[in-house]
mmCIF file of C-alpha atoms in Angstrom:
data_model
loop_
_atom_site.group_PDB
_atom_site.id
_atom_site.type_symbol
_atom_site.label_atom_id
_atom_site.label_comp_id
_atom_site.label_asym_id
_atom_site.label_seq_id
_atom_site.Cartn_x
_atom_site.Cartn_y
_atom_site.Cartn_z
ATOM 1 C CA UNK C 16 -6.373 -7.879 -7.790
ATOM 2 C CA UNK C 17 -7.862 -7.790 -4.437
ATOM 3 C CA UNK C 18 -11.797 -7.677 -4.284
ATOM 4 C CA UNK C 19 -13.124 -6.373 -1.049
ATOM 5 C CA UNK C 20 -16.233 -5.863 0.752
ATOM 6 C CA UNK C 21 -15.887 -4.300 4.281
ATOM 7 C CA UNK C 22 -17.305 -6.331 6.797
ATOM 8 C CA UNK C 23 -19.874 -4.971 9.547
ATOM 9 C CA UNK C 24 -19.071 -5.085 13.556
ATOM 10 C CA UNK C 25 -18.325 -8.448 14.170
ATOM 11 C CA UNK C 26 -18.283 -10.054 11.205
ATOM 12 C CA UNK C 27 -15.329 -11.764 9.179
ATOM 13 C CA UNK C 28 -15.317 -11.079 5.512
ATOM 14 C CA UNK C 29 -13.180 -13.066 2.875
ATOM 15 C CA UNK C 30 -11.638 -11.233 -0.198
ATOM 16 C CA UNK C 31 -8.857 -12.724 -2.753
ATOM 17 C CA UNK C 32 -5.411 -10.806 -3.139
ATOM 18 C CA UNK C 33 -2.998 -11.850 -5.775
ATOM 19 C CA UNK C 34 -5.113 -14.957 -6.071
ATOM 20 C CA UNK C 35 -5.063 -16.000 -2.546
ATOM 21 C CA UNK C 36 -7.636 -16.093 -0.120
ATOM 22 C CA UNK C 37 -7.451 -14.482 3.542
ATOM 23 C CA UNK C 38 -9.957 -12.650 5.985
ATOM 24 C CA UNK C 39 -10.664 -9.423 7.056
ATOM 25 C CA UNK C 40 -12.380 -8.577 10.627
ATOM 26 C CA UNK C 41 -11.706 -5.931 13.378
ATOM 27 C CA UNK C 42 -11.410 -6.675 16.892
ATOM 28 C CA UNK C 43 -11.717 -3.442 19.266
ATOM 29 C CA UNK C 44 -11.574 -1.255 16.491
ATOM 30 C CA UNK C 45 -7.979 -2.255 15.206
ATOM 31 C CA UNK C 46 -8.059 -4.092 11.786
ATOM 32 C CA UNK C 47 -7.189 -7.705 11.323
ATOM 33 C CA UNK C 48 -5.914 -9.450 8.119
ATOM 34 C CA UNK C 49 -5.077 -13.413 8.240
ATOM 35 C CA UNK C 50 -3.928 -14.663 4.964
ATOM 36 C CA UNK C 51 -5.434 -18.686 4.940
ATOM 37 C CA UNK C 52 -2.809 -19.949 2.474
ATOM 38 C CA UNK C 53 -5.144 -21.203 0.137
ATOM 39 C CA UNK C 54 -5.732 -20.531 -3.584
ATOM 40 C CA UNK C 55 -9.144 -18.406 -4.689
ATOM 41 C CA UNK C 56 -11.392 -21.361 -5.975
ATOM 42 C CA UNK C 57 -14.800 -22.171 -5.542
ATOM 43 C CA UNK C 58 -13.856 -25.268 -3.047
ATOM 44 C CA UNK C 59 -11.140 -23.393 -1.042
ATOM 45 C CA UNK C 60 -13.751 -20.280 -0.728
ATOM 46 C CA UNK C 61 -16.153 -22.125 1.120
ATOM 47 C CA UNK C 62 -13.649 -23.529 3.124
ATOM 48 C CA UNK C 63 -12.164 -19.896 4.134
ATOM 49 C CA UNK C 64 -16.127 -19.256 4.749
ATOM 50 C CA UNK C 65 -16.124 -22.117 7.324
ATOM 51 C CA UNK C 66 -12.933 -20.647 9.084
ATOM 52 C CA UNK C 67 -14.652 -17.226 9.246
ATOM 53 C CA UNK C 68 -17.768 -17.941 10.805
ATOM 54 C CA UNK C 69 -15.634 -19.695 13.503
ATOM 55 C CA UNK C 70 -13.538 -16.578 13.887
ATOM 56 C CA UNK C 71 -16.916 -14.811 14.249
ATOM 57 C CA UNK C 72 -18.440 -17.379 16.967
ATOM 58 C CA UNK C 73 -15.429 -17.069 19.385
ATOM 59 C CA UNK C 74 -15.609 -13.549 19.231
ATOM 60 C CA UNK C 75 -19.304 -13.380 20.159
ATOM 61 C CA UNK C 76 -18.582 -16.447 22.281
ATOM 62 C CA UNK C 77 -15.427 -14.676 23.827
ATOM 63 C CA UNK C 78 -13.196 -17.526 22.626
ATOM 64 C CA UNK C 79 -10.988 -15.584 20.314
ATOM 65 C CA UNK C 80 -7.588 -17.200 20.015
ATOM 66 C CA UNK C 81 -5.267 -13.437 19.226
ATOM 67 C CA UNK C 82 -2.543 -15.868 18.012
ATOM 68 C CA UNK C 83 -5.051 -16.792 15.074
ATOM 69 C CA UNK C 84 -2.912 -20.167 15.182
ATOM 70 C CA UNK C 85 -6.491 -21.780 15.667
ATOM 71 C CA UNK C 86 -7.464 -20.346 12.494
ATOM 72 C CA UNK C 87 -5.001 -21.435 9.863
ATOM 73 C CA UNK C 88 -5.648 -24.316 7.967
ATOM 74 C CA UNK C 89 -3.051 -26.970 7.742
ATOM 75 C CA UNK C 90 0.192 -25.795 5.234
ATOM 76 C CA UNK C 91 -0.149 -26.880 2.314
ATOM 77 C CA UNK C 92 1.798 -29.995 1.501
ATOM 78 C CA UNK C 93 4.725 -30.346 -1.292
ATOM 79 C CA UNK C 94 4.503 -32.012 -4.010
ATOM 80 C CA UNK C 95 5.476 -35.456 -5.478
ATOM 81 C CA UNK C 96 8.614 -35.179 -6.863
ATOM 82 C CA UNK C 97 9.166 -38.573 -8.931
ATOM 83 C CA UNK C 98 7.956 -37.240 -11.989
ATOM 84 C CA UNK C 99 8.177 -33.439 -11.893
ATOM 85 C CA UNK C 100 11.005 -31.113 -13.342
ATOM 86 C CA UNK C 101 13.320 -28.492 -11.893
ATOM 87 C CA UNK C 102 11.557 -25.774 -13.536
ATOM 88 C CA UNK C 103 7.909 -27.284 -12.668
ATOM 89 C CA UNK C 104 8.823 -27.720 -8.970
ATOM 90 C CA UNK C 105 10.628 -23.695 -8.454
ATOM 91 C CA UNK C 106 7.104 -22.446 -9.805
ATOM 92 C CA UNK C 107 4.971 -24.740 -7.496
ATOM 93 C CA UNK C 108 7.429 -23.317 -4.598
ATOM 94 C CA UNK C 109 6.822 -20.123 -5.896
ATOM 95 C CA UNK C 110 2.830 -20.653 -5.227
ATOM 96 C CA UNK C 111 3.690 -21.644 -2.048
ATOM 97 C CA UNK C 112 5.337 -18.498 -1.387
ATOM 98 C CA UNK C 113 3.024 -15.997 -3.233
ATOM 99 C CA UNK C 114 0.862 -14.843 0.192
ATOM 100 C CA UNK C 115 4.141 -15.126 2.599
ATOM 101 C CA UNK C 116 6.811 -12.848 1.017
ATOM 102 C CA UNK C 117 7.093 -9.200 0.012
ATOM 103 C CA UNK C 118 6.652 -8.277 -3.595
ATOM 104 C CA UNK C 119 10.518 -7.295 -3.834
ATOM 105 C CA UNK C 120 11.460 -10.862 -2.687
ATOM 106 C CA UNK C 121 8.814 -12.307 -5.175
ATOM 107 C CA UNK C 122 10.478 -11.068 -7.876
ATOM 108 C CA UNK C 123 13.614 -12.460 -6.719
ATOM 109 C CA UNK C 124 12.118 -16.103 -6.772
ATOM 110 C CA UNK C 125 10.840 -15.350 -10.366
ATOM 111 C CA UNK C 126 14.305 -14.274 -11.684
ATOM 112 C CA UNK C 127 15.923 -17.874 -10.079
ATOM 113 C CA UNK C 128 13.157 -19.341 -11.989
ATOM 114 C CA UNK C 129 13.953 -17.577 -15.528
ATOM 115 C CA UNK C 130 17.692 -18.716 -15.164
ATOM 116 C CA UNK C 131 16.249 -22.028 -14.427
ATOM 117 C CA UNK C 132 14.719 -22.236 -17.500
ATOM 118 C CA UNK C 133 17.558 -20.458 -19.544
ATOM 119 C CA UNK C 134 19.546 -23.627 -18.225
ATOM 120 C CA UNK C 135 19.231 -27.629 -19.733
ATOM 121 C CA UNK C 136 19.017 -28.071 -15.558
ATOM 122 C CA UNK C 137 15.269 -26.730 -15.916
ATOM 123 C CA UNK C 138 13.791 -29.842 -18.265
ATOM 124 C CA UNK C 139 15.899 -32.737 -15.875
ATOM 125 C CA UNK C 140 13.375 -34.330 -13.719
ATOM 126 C CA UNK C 141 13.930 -33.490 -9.754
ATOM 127 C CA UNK C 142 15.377 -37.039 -8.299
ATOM 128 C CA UNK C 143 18.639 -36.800 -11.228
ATOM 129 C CA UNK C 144 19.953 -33.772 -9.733
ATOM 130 C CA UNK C 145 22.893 -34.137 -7.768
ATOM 131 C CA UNK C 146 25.891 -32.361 -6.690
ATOM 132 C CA UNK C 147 27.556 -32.642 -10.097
ATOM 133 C CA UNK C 148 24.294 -31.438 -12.083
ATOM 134 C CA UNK C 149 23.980 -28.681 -8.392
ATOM 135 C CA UNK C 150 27.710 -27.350 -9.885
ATOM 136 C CA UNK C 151 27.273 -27.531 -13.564
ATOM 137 C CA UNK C 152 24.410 -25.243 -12.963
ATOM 138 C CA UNK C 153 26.015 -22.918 -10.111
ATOM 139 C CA UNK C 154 28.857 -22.320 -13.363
ATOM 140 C CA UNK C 155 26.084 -21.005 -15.320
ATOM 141 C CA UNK C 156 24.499 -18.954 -13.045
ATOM 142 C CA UNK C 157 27.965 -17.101 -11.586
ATOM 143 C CA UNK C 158 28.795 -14.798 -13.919
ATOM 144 C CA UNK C 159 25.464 -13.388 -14.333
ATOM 145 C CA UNK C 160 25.263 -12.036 -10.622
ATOM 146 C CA UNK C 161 27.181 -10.534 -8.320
ATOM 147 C CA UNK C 162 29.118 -12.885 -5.293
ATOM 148 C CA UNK C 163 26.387 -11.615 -3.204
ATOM 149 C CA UNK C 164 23.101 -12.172 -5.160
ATOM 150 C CA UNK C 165 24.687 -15.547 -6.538
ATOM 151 C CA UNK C 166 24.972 -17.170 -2.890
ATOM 152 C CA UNK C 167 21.430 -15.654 -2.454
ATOM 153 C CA UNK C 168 19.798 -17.220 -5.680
ATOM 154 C CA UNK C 169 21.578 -20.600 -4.606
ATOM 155 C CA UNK C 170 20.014 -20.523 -1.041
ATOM 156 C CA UNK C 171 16.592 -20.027 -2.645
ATOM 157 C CA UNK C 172 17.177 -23.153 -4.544
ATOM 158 C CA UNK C 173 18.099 -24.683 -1.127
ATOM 159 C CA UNK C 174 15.389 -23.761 0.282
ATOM 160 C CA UNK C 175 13.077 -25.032 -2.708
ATOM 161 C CA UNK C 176 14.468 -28.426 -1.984
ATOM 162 C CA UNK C 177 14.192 -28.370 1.700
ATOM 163 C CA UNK C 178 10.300 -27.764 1.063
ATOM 164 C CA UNK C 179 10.373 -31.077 -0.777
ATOM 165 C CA UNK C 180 12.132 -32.686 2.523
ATOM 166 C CA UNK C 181 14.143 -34.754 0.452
ATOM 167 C CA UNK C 182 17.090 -36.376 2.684
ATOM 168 C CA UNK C 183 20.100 -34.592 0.146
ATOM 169 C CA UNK C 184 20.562 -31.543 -0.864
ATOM 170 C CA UNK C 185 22.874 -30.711 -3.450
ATOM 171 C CA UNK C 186 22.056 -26.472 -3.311
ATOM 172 C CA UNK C 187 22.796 -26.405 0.494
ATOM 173 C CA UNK C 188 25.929 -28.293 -0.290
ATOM 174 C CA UNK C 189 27.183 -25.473 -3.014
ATOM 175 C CA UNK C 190 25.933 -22.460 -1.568
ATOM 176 C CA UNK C 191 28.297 -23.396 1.678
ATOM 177 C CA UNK C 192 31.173 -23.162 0.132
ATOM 178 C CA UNK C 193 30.510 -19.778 -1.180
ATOM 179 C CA UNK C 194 32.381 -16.929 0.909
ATOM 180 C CA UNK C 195 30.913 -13.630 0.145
ATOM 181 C CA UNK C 196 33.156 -10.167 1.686
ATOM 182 C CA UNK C 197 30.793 -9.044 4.838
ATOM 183 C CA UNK C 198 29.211 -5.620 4.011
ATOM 184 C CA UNK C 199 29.840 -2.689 5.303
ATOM 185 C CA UNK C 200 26.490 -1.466 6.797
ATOM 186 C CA UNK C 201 25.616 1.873 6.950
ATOM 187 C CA UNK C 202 25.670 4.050 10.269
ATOM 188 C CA UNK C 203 22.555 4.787 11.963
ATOM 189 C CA UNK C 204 21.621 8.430 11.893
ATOM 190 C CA UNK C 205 23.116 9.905 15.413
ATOM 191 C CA UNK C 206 20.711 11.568 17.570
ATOM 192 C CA UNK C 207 21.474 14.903 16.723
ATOM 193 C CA UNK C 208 21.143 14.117 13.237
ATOM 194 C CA UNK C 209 17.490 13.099 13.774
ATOM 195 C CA UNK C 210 16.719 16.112 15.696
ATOM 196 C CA UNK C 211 17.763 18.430 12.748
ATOM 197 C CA UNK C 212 16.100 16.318 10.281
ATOM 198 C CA UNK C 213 12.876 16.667 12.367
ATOM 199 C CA UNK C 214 13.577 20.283 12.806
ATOM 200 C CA UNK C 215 14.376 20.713 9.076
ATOM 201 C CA UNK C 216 11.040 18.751 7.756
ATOM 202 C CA UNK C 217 8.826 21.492 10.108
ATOM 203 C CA UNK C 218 10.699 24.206 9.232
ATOM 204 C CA UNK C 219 10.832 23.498 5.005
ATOM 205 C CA UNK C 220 8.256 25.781 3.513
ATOM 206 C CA UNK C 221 7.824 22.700 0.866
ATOM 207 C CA UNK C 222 8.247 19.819 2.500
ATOM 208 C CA UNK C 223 6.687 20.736 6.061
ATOM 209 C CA UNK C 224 4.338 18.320 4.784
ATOM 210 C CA UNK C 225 6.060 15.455 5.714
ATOM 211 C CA UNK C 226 7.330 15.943 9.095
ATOM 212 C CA UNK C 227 4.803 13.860 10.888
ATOM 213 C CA UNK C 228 5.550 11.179 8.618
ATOM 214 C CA UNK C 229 9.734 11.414 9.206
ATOM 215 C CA UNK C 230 8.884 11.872 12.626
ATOM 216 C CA UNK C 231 6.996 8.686 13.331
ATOM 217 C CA UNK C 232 9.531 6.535 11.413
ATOM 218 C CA UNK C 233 12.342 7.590 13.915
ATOM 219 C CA UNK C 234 10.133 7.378 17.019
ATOM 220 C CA UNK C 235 8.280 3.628 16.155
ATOM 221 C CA UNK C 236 11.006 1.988 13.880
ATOM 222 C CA UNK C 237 8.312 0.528 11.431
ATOM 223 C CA UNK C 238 9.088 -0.313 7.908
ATOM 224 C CA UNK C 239 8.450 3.037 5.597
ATOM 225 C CA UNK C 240 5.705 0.739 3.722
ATOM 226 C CA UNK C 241 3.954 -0.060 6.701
ATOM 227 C CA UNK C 242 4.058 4.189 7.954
ATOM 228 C CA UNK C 243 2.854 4.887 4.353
ATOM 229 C CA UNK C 244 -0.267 2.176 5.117
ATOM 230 C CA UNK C 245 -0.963 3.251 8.463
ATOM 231 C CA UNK C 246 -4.613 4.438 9.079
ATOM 232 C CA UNK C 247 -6.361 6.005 11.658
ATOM 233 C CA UNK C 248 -8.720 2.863 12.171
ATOM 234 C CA UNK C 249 -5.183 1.018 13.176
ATOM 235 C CA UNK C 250 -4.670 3.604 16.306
ATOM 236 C CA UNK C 251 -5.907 2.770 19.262
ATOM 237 C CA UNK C 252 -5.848 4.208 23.139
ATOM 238 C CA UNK C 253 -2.300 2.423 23.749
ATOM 239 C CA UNK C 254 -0.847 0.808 20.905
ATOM 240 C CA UNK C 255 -0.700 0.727 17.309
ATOM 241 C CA UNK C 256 -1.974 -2.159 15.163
ATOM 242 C CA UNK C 257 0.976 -2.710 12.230
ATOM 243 C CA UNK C 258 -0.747 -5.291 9.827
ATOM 244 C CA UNK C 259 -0.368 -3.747 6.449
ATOM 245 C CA UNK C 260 2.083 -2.146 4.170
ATOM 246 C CA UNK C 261 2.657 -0.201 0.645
ATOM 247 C CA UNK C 262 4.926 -1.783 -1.593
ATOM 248 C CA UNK C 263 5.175 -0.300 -5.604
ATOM 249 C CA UNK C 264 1.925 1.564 -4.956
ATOM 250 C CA UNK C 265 0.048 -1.599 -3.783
ATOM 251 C CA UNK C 266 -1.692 -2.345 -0.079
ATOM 252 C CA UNK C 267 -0.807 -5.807 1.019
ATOM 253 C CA UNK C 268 0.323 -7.499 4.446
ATOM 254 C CA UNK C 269 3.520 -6.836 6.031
ATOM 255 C CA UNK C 270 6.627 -8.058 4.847
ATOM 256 C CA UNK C 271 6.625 -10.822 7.126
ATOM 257 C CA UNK C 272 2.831 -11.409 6.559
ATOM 258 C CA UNK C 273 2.595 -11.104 10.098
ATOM 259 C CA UNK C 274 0.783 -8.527 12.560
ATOM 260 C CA UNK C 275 1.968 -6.981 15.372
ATOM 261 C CA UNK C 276 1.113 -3.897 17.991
ATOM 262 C CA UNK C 277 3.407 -0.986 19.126
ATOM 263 C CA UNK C 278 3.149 0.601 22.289
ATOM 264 C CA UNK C 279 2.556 4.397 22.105
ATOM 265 C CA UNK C 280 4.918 6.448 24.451
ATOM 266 C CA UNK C 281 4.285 9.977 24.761
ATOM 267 C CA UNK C 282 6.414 11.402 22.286
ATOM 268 C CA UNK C 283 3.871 9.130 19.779
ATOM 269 C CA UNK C 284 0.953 9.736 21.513
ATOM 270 C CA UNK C 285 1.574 13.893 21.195
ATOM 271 C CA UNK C 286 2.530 13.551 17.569
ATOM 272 C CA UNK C 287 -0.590 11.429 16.625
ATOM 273 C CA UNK C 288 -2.954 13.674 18.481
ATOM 274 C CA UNK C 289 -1.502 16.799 16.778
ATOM 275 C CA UNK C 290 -1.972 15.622 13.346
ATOM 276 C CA UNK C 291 -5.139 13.545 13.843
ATOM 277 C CA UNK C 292 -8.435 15.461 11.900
ATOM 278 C CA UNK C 293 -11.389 16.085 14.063
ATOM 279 C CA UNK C 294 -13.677 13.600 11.345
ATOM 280 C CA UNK C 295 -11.057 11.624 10.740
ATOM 281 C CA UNK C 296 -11.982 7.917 9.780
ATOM 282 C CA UNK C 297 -11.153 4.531 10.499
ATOM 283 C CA UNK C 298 -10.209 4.102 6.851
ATOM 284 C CA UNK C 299 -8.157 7.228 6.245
ATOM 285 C CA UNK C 300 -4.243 6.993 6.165
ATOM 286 C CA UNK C 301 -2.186 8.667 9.295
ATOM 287 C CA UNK C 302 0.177 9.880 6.541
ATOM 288 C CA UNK C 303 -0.828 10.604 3.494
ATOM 289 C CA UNK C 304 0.678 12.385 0.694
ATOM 290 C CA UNK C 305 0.058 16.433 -0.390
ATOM 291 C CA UNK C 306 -3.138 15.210 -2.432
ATOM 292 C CA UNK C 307 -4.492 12.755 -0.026
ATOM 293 C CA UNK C 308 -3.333 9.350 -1.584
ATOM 294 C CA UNK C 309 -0.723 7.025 -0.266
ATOM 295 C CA UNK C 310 3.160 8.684 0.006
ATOM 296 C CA UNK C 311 4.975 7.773 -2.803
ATOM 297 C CA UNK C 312 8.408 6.476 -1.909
ATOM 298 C CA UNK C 313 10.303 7.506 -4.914
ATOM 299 C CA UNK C 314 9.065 10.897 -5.069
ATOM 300 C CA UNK C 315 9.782 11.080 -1.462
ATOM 301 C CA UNK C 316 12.994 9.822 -1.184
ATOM 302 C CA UNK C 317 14.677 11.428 -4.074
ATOM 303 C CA UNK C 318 12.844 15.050 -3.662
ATOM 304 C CA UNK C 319 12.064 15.874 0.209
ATOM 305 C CA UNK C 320 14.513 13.551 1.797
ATOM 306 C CA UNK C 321 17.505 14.000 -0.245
ATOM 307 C CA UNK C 322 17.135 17.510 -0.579
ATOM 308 C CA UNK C 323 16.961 17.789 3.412
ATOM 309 C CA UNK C 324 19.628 16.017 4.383
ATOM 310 C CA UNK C 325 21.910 17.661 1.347
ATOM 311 C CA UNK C 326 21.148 21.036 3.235
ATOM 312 C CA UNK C 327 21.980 19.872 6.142
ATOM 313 C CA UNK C 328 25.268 18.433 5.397
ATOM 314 C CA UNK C 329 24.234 14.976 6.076
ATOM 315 C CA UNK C 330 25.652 11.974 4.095
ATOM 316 C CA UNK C 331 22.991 10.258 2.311
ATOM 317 C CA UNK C 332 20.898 7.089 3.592
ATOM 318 C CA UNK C 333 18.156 5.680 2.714
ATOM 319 C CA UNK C 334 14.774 6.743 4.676
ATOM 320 C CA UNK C 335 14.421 3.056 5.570
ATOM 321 C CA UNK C 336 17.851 3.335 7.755
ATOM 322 C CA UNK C 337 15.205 5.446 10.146
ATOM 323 C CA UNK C 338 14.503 1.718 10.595
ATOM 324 C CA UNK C 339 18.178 0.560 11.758
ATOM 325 C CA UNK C 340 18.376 4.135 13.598
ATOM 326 C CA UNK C 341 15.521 3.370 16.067
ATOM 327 C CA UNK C 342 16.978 -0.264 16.695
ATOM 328 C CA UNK C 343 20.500 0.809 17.261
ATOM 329 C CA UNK C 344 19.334 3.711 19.498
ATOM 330 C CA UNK C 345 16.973 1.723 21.324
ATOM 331 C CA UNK C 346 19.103 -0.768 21.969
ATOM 332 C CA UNK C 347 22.182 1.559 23.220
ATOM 333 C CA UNK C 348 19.549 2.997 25.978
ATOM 334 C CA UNK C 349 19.213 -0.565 27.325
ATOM 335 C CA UNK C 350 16.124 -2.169 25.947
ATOM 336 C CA UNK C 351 16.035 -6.085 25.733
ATOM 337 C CA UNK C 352 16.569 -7.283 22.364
ATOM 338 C CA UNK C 353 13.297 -9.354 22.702
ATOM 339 C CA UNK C 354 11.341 -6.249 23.638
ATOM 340 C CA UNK C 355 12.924 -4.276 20.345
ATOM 341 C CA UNK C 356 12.089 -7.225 17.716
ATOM 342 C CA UNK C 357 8.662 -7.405 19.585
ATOM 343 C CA UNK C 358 8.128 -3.877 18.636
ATOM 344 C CA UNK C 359 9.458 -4.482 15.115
ATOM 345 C CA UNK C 360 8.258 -7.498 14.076
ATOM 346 C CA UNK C 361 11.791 -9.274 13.798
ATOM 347 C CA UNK C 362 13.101 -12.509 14.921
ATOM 348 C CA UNK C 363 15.333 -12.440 17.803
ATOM 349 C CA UNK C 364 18.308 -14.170 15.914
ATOM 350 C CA UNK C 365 17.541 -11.823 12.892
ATOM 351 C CA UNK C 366 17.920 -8.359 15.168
ATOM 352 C CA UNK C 367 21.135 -10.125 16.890
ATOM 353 C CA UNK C 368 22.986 -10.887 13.202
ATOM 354 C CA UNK C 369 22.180 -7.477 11.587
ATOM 355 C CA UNK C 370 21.768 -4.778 13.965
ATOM 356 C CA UNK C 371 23.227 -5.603 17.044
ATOM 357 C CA UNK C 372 26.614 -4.585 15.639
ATOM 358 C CA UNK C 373 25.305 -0.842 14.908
ATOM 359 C CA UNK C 374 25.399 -0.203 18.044
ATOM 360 C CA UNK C 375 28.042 2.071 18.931
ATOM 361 C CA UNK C 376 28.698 1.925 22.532
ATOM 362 C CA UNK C 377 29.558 -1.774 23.087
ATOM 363 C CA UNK C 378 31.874 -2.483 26.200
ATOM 364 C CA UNK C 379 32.640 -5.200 28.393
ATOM 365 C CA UNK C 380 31.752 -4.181 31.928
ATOM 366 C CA UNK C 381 34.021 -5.368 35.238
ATOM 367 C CA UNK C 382 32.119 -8.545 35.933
ATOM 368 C CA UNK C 383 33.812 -9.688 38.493
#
């Protein structure tokens, strides 16, 4: 449950969400979130109260570090590990997880930790568990998933331990030698493919509704959570602050917990100002649905979408491929890679691994 209480010009307000503490504060109009890592107790309140009214004296001082790296308190440190079980230790790593990772990816931490606790692994102290224990475990736990989500689960065990920064680690050892078949992506809508998608949202006499929406995921390659979360208060002259997202009906940070700003070009800029209300404010979404609340994805997906591109003779994807269309395309027309994961809040090594191979028109040039 998140309890909030908007905060007047120039002040920083702290509200809990999901049990965590973080602050909430605009800077030139454009809504800021930082999530302070800490649990939502009495003590660690007043310390996110401390951290707030220093946000708020550098910005009336005009000492505002934008990285908010100033701001966050130290990480939080993990635990002893002498005396604490398998089972104990995923659900503290879990904690330390709960304000940095999507809901989706939350639940996949919680379902490792209920096959932890199916297993005799999840009662054995921490320091017993070796490589042998690591494989008597990884038998368990392999014919209940697929090859894929199996080598997944095991790296999230790796990465519990790794938190721990103990010297050996017997997940990291098992999940290498699993080989898992590559994945055949799929394609990238082509351009003409987007155009008549466009075309066919503003020309659908019942789904004409969302054609701003469709159109904005193509042109900014945000995440269709973060579109769906998008308010007015978020758009400014130049750019658009991306800081929150919808995920199962619920307003939280972005997937990476981490903001960013998109430039507007004029394709944006002409779509925003044609949709924008004359009293439209700060607080009211860009896109919302037919009744005024948030766009359900479901609903939108398996109605409007699918029923557009099944008229049109288009194979099925996903509206989130929009995503992977924008990249590929913007890519292909010569952008750096830095510039595109700037834009969509990737890490450079991330965009190179998964996207870089959509793109269709790869050739070695005469370089000498």
């Amino acid at each position: 449950m998140s309890i909030k209480k908007k905060a007047s010009k120039g002040t920083v307000s702290v509200e809990s969400f999901r049990g965590r503490l973080r602050l909430r504060f605009r800077i030139d109009g454009i809504q800021k979130t930082l999530a302070v890592n800490l649990d939502d107790t009495k003590e660690n309140r007043i310390r996110a109260s401390l951290i707030a009214r220093q946000i708020e004296l550098d910005l009336l001082g005009g000492t505002f570090d934008h990285t908010l790296e100033k701001y966050r308190p130290s990480p939080q440190k993990p635990p002893l590990i002498q005396n604490i079980t398998v089972a104990t230790l995923f659900e503290q790593f879990i904690d330390s997880k709960v304000e940095d990772v999507s809901a989706s990816t939350l639940s996949k931490y919680k379902s490792t930790l209920g096959h932890i606790k199916e297993h005799a692994i999840g009662n054995k102290l921490v320091p017993t568990i070796g490589v042998d224990a690591a494989k008597e475990f990884a038998s368990f736990l392999k014919p209940k998933l697929s090859e894929r989500v199996y080598k997944e689960r095991l790296g999230l065990l790796a990465a519990c331990w790794s938190w721990t920064k103990q010297p050996d680690n017997p997940w990291k050892v098992i999940q290498g030698r699993v080989r898992v078949a590559p994945r055949r992506r799929p394609a990238p809508f082509t351009k003409s493919e987007v155009r008549a998608i466009i075309q066919a949202f503003k020309e659908n006499r019942y789904y004409h509704h969302y054609a701003p929406y469709v159109e904005f995921l193509f042109l900014s390659g945000v995440r269709t959570g973060e579109a769906r979360a998008l308010r007015w208060g978020s758009v400014g002259s130049n750019t658009i602050w991306i800081g929150e997202s919808i995920s199962k009906g619920k307003r939280g940070t972005t997937k990476t917990n981490r903001d960013r700003h998109i430039p507007i070009n004029h394709k944006l800029r002409k779509l925003l100002n044609g949709i924008k209300p004359r009293d439209a404010r700060p607080d009211d979404l860009v896109f919302p649905s037919p009744t005024g609340k948030p766009i359900d994805e479901h609903n939108f997906a398996m109605r409007a979408w699918k029923k557009i591109l099944g008229k049109l003779g288009i194979p099925y994807r996903r509206p989130y491929l929009t995503r992977a269309t924008f990249i590929s395309h913007a890519l292909e027309s010569g952008m750096s890679p830095v510039t595109v994961a700037a834009i969509t809040g990737h890490d450079v090594r991330v965009l190179y691994d998964f996207y870089v191979g959509l793109v269709k028109d790869v050739h070695i040039p005469d370089l000498y």
